Structures are given as C-alpha cells and as structure tokens.
Coordinates of N, CA and C in Angstrom, one line a residue:
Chain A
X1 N 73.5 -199.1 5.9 CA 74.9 -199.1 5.7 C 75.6 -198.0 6.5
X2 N 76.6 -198.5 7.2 CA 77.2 -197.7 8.6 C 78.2 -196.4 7.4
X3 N 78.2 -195.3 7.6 CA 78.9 -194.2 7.0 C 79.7 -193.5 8.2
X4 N 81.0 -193.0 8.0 CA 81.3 -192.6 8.6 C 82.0 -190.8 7.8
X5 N 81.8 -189.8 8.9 CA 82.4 -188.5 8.3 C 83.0 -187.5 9.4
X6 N 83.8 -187.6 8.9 CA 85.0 -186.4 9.7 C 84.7 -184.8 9.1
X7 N 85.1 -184.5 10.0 CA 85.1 -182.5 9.9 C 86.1 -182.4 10.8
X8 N 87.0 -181.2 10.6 CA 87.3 -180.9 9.0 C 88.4 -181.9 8.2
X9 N 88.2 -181.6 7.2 CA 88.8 -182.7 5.9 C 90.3 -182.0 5.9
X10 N 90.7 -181.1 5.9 CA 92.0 -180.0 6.7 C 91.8 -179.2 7.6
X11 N 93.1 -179.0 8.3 CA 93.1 -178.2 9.3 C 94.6 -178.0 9.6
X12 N 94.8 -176.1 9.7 CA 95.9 -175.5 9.5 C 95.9 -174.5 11.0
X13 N 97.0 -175.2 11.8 CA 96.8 -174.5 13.0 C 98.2 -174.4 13.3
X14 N 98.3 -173.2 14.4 CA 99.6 -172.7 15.1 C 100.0 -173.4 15.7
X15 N 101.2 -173.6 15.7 CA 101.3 -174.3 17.0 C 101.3 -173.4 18.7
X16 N 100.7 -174.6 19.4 CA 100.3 -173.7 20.8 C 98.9 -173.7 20.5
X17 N 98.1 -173.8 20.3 CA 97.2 -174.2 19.8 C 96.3 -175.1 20.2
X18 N 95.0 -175.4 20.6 CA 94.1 -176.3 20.7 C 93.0 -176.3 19.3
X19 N 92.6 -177.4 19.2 CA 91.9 -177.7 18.5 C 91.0 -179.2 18.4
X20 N 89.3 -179.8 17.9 CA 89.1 -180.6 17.5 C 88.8 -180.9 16.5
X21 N 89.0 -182.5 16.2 CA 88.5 -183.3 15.2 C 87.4 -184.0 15.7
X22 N 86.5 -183.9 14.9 CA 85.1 -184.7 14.9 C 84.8 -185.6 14.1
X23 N 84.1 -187.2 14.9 CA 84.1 -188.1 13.6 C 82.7 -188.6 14.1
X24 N 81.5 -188.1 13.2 CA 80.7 -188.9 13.3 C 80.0 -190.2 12.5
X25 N 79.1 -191.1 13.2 CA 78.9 -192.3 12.2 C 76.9 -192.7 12.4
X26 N 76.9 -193.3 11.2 CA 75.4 -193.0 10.9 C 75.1 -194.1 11.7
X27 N 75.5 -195.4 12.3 CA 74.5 -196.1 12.9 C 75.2 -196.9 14.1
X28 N 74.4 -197.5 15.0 CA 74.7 -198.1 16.0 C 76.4 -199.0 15.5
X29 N 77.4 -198.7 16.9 CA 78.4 -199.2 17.3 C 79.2 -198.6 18.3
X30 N 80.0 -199.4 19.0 CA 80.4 -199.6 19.8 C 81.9 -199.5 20.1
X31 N 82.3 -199.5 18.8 CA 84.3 -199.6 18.7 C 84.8 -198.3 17.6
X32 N 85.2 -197.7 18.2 CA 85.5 -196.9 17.2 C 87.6 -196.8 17.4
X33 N 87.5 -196.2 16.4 CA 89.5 -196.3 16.8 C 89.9 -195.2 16.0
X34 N 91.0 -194.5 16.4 CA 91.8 -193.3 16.0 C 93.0 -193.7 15.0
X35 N 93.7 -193.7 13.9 CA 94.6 -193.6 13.6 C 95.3 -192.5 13.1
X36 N 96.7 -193.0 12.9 CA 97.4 -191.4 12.3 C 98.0 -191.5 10.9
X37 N 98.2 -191.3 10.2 CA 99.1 -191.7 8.8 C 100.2 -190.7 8.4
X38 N 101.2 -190.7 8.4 CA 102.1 -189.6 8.1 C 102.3 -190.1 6.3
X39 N 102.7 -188.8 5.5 CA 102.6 -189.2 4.1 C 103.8 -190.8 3.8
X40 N 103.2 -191.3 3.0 CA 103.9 -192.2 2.0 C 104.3 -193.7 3.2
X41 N 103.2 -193.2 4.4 CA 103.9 -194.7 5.4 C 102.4 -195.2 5.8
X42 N 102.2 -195.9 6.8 CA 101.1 -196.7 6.7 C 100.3 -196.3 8.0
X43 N 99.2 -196.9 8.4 CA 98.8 -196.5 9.6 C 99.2 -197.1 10.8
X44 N 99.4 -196.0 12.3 CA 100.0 -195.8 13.5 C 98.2 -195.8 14.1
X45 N 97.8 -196.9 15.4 CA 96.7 -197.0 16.3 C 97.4 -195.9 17.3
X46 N 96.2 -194.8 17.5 CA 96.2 -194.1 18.3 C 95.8 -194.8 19.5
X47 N 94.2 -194.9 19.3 CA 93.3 -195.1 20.6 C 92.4 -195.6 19.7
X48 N 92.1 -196.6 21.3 CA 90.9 -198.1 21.0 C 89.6 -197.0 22.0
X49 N 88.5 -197.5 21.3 CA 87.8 -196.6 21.9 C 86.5 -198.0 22.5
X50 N 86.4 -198.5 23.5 CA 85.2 -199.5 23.1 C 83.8 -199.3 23.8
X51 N 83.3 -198.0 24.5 CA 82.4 -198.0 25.2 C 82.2 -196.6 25.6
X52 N 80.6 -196.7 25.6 CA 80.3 -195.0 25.8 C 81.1 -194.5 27.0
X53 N 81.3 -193.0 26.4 CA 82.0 -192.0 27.6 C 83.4 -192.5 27.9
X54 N 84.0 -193.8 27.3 CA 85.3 -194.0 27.2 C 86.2 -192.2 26.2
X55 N 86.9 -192.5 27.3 CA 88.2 -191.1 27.2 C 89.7 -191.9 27.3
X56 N 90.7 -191.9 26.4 CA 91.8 -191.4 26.4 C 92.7 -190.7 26.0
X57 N 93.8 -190.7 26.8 CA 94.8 -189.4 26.3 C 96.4 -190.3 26.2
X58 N 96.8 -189.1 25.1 CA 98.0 -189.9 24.7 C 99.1 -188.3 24.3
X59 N 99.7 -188.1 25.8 CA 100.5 -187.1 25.4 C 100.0 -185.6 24.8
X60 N 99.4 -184.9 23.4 CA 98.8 -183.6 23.0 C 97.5 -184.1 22.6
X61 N 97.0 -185.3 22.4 CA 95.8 -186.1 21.9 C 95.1 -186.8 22.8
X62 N 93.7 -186.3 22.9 CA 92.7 -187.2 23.9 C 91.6 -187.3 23.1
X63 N 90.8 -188.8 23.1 CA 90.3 -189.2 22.2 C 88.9 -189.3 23.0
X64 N 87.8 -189.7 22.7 CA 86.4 -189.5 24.0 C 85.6 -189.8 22.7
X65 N 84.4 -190.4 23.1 CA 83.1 -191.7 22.2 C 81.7 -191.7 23.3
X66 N 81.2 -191.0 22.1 CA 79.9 -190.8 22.8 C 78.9 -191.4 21.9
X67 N 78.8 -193.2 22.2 CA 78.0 -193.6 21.6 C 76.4 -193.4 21.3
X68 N 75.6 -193.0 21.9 CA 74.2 -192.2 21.8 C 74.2 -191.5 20.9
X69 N 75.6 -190.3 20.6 CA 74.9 -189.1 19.9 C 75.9 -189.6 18.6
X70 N 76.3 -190.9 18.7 CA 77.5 -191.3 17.3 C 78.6 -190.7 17.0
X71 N 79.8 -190.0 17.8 CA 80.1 -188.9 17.8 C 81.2 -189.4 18.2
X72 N 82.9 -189.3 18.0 CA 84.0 -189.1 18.5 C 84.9 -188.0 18.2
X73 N 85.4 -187.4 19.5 CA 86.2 -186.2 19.2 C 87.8 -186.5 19.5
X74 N 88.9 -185.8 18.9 CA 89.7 -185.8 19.2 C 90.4 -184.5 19.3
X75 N 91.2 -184.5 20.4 CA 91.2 -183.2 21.1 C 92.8 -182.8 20.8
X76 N 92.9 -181.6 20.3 CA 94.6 -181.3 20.2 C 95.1 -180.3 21.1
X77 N 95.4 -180.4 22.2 CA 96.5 -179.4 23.2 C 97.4 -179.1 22.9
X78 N 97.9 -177.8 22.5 CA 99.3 -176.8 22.7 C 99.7 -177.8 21.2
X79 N 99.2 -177.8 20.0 CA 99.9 -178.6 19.2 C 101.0 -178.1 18.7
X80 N 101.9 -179.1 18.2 CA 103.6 -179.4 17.9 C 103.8 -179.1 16.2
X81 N 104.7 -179.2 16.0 CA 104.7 -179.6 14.5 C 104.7 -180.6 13.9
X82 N 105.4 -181.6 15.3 CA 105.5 -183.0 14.8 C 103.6 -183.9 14.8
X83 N 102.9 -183.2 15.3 CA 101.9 -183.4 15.0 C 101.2 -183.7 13.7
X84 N 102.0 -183.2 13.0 CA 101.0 -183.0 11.7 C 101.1 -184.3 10.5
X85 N 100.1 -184.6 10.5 CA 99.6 -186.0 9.5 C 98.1 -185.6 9.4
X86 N 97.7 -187.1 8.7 CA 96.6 -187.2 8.7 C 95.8 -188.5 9.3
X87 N 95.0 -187.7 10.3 CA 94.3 -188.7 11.4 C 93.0 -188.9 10.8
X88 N 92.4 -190.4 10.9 CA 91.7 -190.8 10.4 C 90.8 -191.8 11.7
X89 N 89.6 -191.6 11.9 CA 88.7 -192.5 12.7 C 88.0 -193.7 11.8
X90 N 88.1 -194.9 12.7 CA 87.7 -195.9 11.9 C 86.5 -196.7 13.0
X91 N 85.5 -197.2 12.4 CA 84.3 -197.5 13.4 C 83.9 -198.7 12.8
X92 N 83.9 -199.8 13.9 CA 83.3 -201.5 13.5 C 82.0 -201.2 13.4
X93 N 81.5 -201.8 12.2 CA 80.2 -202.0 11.7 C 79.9 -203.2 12.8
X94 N 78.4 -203.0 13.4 CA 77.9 -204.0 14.0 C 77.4 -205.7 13.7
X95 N 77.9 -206.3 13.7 CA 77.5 -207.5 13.5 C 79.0 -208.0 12.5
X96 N 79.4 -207.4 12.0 CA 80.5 -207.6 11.3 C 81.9 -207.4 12.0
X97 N 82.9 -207.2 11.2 CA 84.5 -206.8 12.1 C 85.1 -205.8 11.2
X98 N 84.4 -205.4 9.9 CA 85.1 -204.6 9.0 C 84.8 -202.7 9.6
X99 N 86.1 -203.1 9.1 CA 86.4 -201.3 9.9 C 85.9 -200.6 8.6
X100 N 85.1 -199.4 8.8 CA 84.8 -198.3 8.1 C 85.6 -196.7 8.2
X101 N 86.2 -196.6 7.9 CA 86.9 -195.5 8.1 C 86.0 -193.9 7.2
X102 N 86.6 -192.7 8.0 CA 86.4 -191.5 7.6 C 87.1 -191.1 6.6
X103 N 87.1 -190.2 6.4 CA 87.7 -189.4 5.2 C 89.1 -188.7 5.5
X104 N 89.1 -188.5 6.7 CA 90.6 -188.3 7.4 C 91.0 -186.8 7.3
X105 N 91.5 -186.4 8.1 CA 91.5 -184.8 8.7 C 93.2 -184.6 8.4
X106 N 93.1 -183.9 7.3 CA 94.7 -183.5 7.2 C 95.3 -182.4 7.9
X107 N 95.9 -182.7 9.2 CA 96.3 -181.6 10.3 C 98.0 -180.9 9.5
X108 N 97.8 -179.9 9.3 CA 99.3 -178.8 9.5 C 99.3 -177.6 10.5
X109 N 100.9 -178.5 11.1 CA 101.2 -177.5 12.4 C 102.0 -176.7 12.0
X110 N 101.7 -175.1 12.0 CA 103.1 -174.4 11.5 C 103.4 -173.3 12.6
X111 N 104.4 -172.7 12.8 CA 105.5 -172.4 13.7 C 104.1 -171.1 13.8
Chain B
X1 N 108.7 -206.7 18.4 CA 108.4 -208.0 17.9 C 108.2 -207.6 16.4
X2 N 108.1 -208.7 15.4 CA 107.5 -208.3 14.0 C 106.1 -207.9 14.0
X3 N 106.1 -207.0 13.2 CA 105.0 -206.1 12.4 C 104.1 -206.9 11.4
X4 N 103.1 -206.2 11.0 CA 102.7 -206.8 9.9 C 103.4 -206.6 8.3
X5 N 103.6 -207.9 7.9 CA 104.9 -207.7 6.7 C 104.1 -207.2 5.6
X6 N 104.3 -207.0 4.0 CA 103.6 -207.0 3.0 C 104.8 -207.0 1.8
X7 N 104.6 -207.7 0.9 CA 105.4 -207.8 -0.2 C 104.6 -207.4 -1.8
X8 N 105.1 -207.1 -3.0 CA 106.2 -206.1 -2.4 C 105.9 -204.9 -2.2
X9 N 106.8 -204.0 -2.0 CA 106.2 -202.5 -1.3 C 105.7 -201.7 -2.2
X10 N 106.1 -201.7 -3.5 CA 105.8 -201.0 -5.3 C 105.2 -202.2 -6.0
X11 N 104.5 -202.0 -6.8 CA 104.5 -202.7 -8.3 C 104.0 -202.1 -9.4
X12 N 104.5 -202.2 -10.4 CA 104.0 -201.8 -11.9 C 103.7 -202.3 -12.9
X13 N 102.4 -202.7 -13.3 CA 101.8 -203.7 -13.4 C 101.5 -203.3 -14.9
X14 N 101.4 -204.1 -15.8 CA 100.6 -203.5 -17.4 C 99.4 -203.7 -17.4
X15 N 98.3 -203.0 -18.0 CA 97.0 -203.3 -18.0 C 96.7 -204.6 -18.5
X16 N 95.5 -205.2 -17.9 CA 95.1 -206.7 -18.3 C 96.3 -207.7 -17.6
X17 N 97.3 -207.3 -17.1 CA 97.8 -208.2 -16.5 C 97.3 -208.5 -15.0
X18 N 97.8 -209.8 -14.5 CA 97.4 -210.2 -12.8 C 98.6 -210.0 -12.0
X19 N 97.9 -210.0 -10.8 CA 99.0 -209.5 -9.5 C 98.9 -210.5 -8.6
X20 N 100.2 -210.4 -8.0 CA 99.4 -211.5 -6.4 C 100.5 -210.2 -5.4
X21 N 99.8 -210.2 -4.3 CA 100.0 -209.1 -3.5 C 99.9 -209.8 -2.2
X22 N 100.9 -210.1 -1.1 CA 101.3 -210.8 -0.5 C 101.1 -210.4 1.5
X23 N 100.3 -210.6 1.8 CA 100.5 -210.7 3.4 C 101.0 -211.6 4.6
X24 N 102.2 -211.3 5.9 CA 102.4 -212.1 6.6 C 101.8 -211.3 8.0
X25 N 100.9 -211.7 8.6 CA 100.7 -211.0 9.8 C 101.6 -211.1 11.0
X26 N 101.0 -210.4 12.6 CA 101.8 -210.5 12.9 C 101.5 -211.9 13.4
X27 N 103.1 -213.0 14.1 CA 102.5 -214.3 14.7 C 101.6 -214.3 15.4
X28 N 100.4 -215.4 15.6 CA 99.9 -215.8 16.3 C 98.2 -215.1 16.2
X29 N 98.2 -214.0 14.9 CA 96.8 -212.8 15.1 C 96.3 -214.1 14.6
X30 N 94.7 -214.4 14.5 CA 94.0 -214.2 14.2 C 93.2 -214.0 13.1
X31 N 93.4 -213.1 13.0 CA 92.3 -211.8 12.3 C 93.2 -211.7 11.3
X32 N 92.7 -211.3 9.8 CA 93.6 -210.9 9.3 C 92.6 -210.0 8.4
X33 N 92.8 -208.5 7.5 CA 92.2 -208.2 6.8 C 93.1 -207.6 5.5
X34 N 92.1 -207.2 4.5 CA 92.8 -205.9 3.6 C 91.6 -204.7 3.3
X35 N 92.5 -203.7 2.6 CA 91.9 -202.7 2.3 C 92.5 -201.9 1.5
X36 N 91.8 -201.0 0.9 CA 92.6 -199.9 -0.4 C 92.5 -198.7 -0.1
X37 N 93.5 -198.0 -0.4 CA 93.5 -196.7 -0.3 C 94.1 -195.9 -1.7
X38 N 93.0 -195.3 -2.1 CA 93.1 -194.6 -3.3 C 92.7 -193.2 -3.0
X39 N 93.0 -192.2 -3.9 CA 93.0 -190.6 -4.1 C 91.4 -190.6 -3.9
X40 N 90.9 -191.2 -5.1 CA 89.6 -191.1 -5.1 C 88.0 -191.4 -3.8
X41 N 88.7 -192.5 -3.4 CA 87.7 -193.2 -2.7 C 88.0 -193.4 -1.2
X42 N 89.1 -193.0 -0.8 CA 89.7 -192.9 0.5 C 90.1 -194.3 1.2
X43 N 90.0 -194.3 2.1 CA 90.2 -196.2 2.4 C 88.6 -197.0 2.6
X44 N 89.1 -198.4 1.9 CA 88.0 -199.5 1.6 C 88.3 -200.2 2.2
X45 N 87.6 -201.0 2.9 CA 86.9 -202.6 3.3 C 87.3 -203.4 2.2
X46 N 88.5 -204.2 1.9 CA 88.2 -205.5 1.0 C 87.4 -206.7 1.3
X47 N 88.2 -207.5 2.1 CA 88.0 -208.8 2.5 C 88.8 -208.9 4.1
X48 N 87.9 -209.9 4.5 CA 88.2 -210.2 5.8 C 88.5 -211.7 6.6
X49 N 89.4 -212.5 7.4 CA 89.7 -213.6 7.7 C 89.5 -214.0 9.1
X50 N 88.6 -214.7 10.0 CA 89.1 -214.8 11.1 C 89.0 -216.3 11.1
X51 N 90.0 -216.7 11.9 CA 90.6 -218.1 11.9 C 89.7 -219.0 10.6
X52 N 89.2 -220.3 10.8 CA 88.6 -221.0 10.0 C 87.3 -220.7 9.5
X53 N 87.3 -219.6 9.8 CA 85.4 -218.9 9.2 C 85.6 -218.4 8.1
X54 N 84.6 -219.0 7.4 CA 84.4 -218.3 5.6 C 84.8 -216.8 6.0
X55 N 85.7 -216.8 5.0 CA 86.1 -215.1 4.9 C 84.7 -213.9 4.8
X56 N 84.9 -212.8 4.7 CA 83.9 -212.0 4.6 C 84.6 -211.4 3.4
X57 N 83.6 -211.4 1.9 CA 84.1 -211.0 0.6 C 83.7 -209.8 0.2
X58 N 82.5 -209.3 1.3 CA 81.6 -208.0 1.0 C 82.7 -206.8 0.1
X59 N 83.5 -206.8 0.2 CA 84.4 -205.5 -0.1 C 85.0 -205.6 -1.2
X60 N 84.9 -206.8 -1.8 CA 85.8 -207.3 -2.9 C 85.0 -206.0 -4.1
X61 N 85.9 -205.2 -5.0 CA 85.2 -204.5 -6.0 C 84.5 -204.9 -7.1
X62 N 85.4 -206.4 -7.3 CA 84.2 -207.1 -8.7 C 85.0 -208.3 -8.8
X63 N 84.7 -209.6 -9.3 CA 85.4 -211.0 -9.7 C 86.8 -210.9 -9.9
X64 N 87.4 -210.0 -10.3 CA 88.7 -209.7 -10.4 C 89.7 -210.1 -9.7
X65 N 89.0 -209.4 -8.4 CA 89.6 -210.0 -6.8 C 89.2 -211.1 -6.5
X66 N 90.4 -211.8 -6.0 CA 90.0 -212.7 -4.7 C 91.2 -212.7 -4.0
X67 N 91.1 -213.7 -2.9 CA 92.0 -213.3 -1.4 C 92.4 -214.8 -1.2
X68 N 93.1 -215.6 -0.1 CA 93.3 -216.5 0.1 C 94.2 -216.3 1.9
X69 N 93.9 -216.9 2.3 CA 94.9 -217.2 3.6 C 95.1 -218.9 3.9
X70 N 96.3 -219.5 3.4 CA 97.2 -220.7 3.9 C 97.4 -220.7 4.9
X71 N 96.9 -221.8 6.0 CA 97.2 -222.6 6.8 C 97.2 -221.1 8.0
X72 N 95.9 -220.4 8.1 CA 95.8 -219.6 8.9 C 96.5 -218.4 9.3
X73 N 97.8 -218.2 8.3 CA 98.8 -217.1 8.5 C 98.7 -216.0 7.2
X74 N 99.7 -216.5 6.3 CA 99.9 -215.9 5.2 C 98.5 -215.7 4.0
X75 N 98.8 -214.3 3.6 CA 97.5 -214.0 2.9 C 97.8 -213.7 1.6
X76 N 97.2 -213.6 0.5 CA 97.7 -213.6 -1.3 C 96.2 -212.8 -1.4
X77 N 96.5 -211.6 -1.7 CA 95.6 -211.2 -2.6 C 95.7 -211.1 -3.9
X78 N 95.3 -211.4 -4.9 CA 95.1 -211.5 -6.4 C 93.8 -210.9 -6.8
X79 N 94.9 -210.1 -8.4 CA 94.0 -208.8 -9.0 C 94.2 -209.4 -10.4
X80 N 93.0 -210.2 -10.7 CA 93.2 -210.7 -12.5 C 92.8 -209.6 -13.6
X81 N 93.4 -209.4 -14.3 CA 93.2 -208.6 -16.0 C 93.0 -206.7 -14.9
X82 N 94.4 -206.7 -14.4 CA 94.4 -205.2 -14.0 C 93.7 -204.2 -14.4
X83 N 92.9 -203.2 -14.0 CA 92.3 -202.0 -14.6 C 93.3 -200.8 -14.0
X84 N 93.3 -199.8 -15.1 CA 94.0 -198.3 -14.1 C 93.4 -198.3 -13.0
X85 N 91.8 -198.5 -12.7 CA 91.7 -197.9 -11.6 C 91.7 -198.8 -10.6
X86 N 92.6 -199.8 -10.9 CA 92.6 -201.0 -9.5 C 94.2 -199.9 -8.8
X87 N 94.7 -199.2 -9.6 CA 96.0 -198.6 -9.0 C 95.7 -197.9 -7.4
X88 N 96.5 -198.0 -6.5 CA 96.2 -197.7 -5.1 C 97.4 -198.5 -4.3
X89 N 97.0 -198.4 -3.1 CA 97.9 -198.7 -2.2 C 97.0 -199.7 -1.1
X90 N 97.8 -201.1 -1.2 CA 96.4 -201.8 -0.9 C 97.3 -201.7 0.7
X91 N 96.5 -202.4 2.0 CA 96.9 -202.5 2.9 C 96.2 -203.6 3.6
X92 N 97.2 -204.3 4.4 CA 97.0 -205.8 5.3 C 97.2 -205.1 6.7
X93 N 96.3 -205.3 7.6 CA 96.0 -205.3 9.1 C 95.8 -206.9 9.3
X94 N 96.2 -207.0 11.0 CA 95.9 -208.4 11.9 C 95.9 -208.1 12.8
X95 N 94.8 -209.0 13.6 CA 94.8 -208.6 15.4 C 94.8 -209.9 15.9
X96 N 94.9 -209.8 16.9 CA 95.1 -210.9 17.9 C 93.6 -211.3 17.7
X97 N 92.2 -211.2 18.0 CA 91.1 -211.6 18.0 C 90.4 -210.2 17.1
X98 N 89.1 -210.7 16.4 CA 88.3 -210.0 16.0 C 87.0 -209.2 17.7
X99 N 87.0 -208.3 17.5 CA 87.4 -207.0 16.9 C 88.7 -206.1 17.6
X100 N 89.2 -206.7 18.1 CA 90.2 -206.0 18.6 C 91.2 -205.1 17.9
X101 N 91.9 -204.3 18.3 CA 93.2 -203.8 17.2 C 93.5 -204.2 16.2
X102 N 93.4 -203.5 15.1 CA 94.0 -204.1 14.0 C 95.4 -202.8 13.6
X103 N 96.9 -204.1 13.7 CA 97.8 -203.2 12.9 C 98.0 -203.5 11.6
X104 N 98.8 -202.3 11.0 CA 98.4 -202.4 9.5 C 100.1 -202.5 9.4
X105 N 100.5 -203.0 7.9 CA 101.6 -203.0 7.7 C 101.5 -202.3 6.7
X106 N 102.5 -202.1 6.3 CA 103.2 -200.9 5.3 C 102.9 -200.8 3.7
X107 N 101.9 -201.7 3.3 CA 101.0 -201.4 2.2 C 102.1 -201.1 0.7
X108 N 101.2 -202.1 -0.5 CA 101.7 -202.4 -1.5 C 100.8 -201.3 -2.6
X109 N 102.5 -200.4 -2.8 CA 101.6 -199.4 -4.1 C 101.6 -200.2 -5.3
X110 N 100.5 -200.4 -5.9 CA 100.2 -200.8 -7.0 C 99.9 -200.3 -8.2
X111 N 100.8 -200.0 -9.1 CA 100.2 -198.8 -10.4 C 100.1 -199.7 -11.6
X112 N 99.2 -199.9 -12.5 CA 98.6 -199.9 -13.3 C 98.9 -199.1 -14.4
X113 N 99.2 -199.4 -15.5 CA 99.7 -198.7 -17.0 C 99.4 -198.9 -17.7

C-alpha cells in the first residue's frame, strides 16, 4: 500500500527566507504533483512532476523528484507572505490513477 | 474556460438521512474522480471514472456510498443513512486523460447533525 509523508506538518518562517518541504513515498512511482490549498478554497496544481530528476520552478517555488530514493522536495526562495497556505504533495499509485496525497505542510510567512 | 463545477457548496444534512452531491467536470476531461477531506484523516481516495471503464470503488468507506457518472460527464455522489463522521468536505477533480492533471473544483462541505 503506497503511503505518502510530508515533513514538516508546519512551518513558520520569515520572510526572505529559504526553506524546504519534503514529501516522501513508500513505493515505486513515477508522478508525483504539488498542490497548494489556501484556507476554506480548494486545490491550486502547482507542478506535474513525471520523471526522475525532473525539476521545476514557478516564480519562489521549485519543485525536483527523485524517483530512486522516493523523495520530492519543494524549495522556498526569499519567501512572501502571500505564500502562505498549505501545500500538499500528491503521488499516483502504480498500476492505478488514484492520487495519494500527504498530510500537507502548513507554511506561515510572517513579516 | 470552466473549471470543475460542484453543487452545492454547503449542506446540512440530519443524521440517517441521504445526500446526492453533484459533479460537472471540466468539458471534454475524461477522467473524473472524488475524494474527502476531513480534520481527522486528511484527504481520501473515494472513487474513480475513466471514460467507459468500470469505475475504481477501492476508496468508497462502506455501502453507504456510491458514485455514478451519466453519459460520461456529470457525476452524483450519494451518501445513504448519513453518519457524523461522513461530515467533511468532499471534492471532484478531472483531467483530460488518466494520469494526467487532475483539477479540483471547489468541494461540497457536508455537515452532518
């Protein structure tokens, strides 16, 4: 059964600031994806991730999948305030299409 | 273009009663799915649609649920004899092909009393 787990579960950072989010998953796949959720609205696709050592960036967010070691990071540069939600990594179970999602990293950016 | 729709956006439901919880994707996806997001259990895998292929029911929580998609678009999920803890915020994604992108639409809070 594919598990998926994020570190950390919050995170309270300055802005100006770098920081990552780590999402690891317990078994072979190949698609992993980034979302964001701001409270009380639905989820925003960051980044489609489909292939080892796939990297991208989106503005203060760069996303990178390192299928071998099961591992996706997401990278925060010089973070904003408007940054702050909760981003959540979601990973296709192999053989199937259902997304497994993490537990989701609740980022606060404060001045 | 249109988003993924969902109707309606609240409901307050009495215990033991049923729901029908309503998905339009966007035109032309494919793929259609749901899932729940509750305090407790974070977001779930319900059920899953791709074109004319037996749905995938693995996620369904217990007989209670079931799902339906008409004529390849529009989706009905139904919740018979409500429990408190069916309360959550269910959500509909569709993509153009499986496994590609899935967007989510704006998810039906569902409370239970």
């Amino acid at each position: 059964e594919l598990k998926v787990e994020q570190n950390p579960l919050f995170l309270s950072m300055q802005e100006g600031k770098n920081y990552t989010i780590y999402c690891n998953y317990s078994t072979t796949s190949d698609r992993l994806y980034w979302y964001r959720q701001d409270p009380g609205k639905s989820l925003e696709s960051l980044f489609v991730l489909l292939s080892n050592g796939a990297v991208k960036q989106e503005g203060r967010l760069m996303a990178s999948l390192d299928t071998k070691a099961r591992l996706s990071t997401l990278h925060i540069t010089a973070a904003v305030h408007d940054l702050s939600a909760t981003y959540f990594c979601a990973v296709v179970e192999n053989n199937t299409d259902k997304l497994i999602f993490g537990t989701g990293t609740r980022l606060q950016v404060f001045p | 273009g249109a988003g993924v729709s969902q109707s309606p956006s609240n409901k307050v439901t009495e215990k033991g009663k049923d729901v029908e919880l309503r998905c339009d994707p966007i035109s032309g996806h494919t793929a259609l799915y749901w899932y729940r997001q509750s305090l407790g259990q974070g977001l779930e895998f319900l059920i899953y649609f791709q074109g004319n292929s037996a749905p995938d029911k693995s996620g369904l929580p217990s007989d209670r649920f079931s799902a339906e998609r008409t004529g390849g678009s529009v989706s009905t999920l139904t919740i018979q004899r409500t429990q408190q803890e069916d309360s959550a915020v269910y959500l509909c994604a569709s993509s153009l092909l499986s496994p590609y992108e899935q967007y989510f639409g704006p998810g039906t809070r569902l409370t239970v009393t």
